[in-house]
XYZ file of N, CA, C and O in Angstrom:
164
model
N 64.571 -81.370 -37.791
C 63.730 -81.537 -36.545
C 63.684 -82.977 -35.957
O 63.643 -83.003 -34.785
N 63.543 -83.903 -36.937
C 63.513 -85.334 -36.452
C 64.778 -85.635 -35.704
O 64.714 -86.339 -34.587
N 65.811 -85.249 -36.027
C 67.165 -85.483 -35.434
C 67.083 -84.887 -33.894
O 67.575 -85.403 -32.974
N 66.561 -83.585 -33.812
C 66.307 -83.037 -32.491
C 65.367 -83.740 -31.706
O 65.676 -83.963 -30.405
N 64.384 -84.281 -32.129
C 63.405 -85.201 -31.387
C 64.155 -86.358 -30.917
O 63.923 -86.803 -29.870
N 64.763 -87.014 -31.759
C 65.484 -88.305 -31.355
C 66.433 -88.091 -30.295
O 66.683 -88.762 -29.383
N 67.212 -86.851 -30.385
C 68.333 -86.439 -29.486
C 67.669 -86.229 -28.110
O 68.260 -86.470 -27.125
N 66.341 -85.764 -28.082
C 65.775 -85.371 -26.901
C 64.911 -86.429 -26.278
O 64.386 -86.424 -25.269
N 64.926 -87.683 -26.950
C 64.217 -88.911 -26.433
C 62.747 -88.700 -26.690
O 62.035 -89.620 -26.016
N 62.366 -87.918 -27.549
C 60.805 -87.923 -27.822
C 60.464 -88.830 -28.947
O 61.232 -88.741 -29.999
N 59.575 -89.713 -28.724
C 59.317 -90.802 -29.744
C 58.218 -90.141 -30.686
O 56.955 -90.663 -30.643
N 58.631 -89.292 -31.561
C 57.749 -88.747 -32.576
C 58.570 -88.413 -33.745
O 59.723 -87.768 -33.490
N 58.215 -88.600 -35.001
C 58.896 -88.169 -36.127
C 57.874 -87.438 -37.124
O 56.743 -87.756 -37.314
N 58.463 -86.325 -37.521
C 57.745 -85.465 -38.526
C 57.733 -86.134 -39.933
O 58.743 -86.599 -40.284
N 56.658 -86.208 -40.548
C 56.631 -86.767 -41.985
C 56.388 -85.598 -42.847
O 55.244 -85.027 -42.886
N 57.301 -85.262 -43.716
C 57.131 -84.319 -44.740
C 57.136 -82.979 -43.962
O 57.942 -82.572 -43.030
N 56.215 -82.049 -44.296
C 56.016 -80.693 -43.675
C 54.902 -80.704 -42.565
O 54.584 -79.802 -42.055
N 54.282 -81.927 -42.421
C 53.172 -81.912 -41.546
C 53.384 -82.455 -40.098
O 54.168 -83.327 -39.988
N 52.877 -81.855 -39.165
C 53.087 -82.284 -37.679
C 51.598 -82.470 -37.144
O 50.828 -81.829 -37.247
N 51.531 -83.701 -36.654
C 50.317 -84.288 -35.973
C 50.331 -83.641 -34.604
O 51.175 -84.363 -33.785
N 49.780 -82.587 -34.240
C 49.812 -81.937 -32.926
C 49.480 -82.793 -31.766
O 50.103 -82.858 -30.758
N 48.488 -83.646 -32.002
C 48.032 -84.414 -30.870
C 49.008 -85.498 -30.534
O 49.316 -85.814 -29.331
N 49.457 -86.164 -31.700
C 50.510 -87.213 -31.395
C 51.805 -86.575 -30.951
O 52.513 -87.171 -30.041
N 52.159 -85.375 -31.266
C 53.447 -84.665 -30.747
C 53.203 -84.360 -29.317
O 54.129 -84.664 -28.606
N 52.117 -83.876 -28.813
C 51.858 -83.563 -27.575
C 51.880 -84.778 -26.673
O 52.430 -84.737 -25.492
N 51.294 -85.840 -27.190
C 51.337 -86.994 -26.473
C 52.758 -87.609 -26.264
O 53.061 -88.125 -25.201
N 53.497 -87.541 -27.274
C 54.961 -87.971 -27.181
C 55.658 -87.107 -26.217
O 56.473 -87.716 -25.417
N 55.527 -85.878 -26.032
C 56.082 -84.989 -25.126
C 55.726 -85.348 -23.788
O 56.517 -85.432 -22.942
N 54.304 -85.557 -23.570
C 53.732 -85.847 -22.210
C 54.387 -87.179 -21.792
O 54.570 -87.318 -20.567
N 54.633 -88.037 -22.655
C 55.331 -89.437 -22.215
C 56.713 -89.209 -21.894
O 57.248 -89.935 -20.976
N 57.295 -88.390 -22.483
C 58.822 -88.165 -22.370
C 59.029 -87.317 -21.069
O 60.006 -87.445 -20.173
N 58.075 -86.404 -20.641
C 58.201 -85.497 -19.572
C 57.033 -85.516 -18.729
O 56.332 -84.506 -18.617
N 56.618 -86.715 -18.034
C 55.437 -86.750 -17.383
C 55.419 -85.787 -16.082
O 54.289 -85.296 -15.791
N 56.460 -85.562 -15.356
C 56.359 -84.736 -14.295
C 56.076 -83.229 -14.663
O 55.334 -82.580 -13.978
N 56.724 -82.860 -15.694
C 56.562 -81.525 -16.284
C 55.078 -81.368 -16.566
O 54.488 -80.287 -16.383
N 54.523 -82.265 -17.380
C 53.153 -82.143 -17.868
C 52.214 -82.208 -16.638
O 51.173 -81.468 -16.806
N 52.492 -82.987 -15.592
C 51.642 -82.950 -14.396
C 51.600 -81.660 -13.805
O 50.568 -81.175 -13.333
N 52.862 -80.919 -13.753
C 52.909 -79.565 -13.174
C 52.073 -78.662 -13.915
O 51.422 -77.768 -13.479
N 52.129 -78.734 -15.195
C 51.426 -77.866 -16.082
C 49.865 -78.095 -16.078
O 49.169 -77.077 -16.234
N 49.529 -79.292 -15.720
C 48.057 -79.515 -15.589
C 47.444 -78.994 -14.329
O 46.244 -78.954 -14.183
N 48.273 -78.744 -13.303
C 47.764 -78.132 -12.042
C 47.133 -76.943 -12.124
O 47.325 -76.065 -12.933
């Protein structure tokens, strides 16, 4: 999963089996701001 995140340019890494959903969502929103803005409408 971490390799896929790096390849996608998302600045988030999974530690062990746990995913911090808030941090993951924030990293995605920073990577795709226009998409997140459309979703927020």
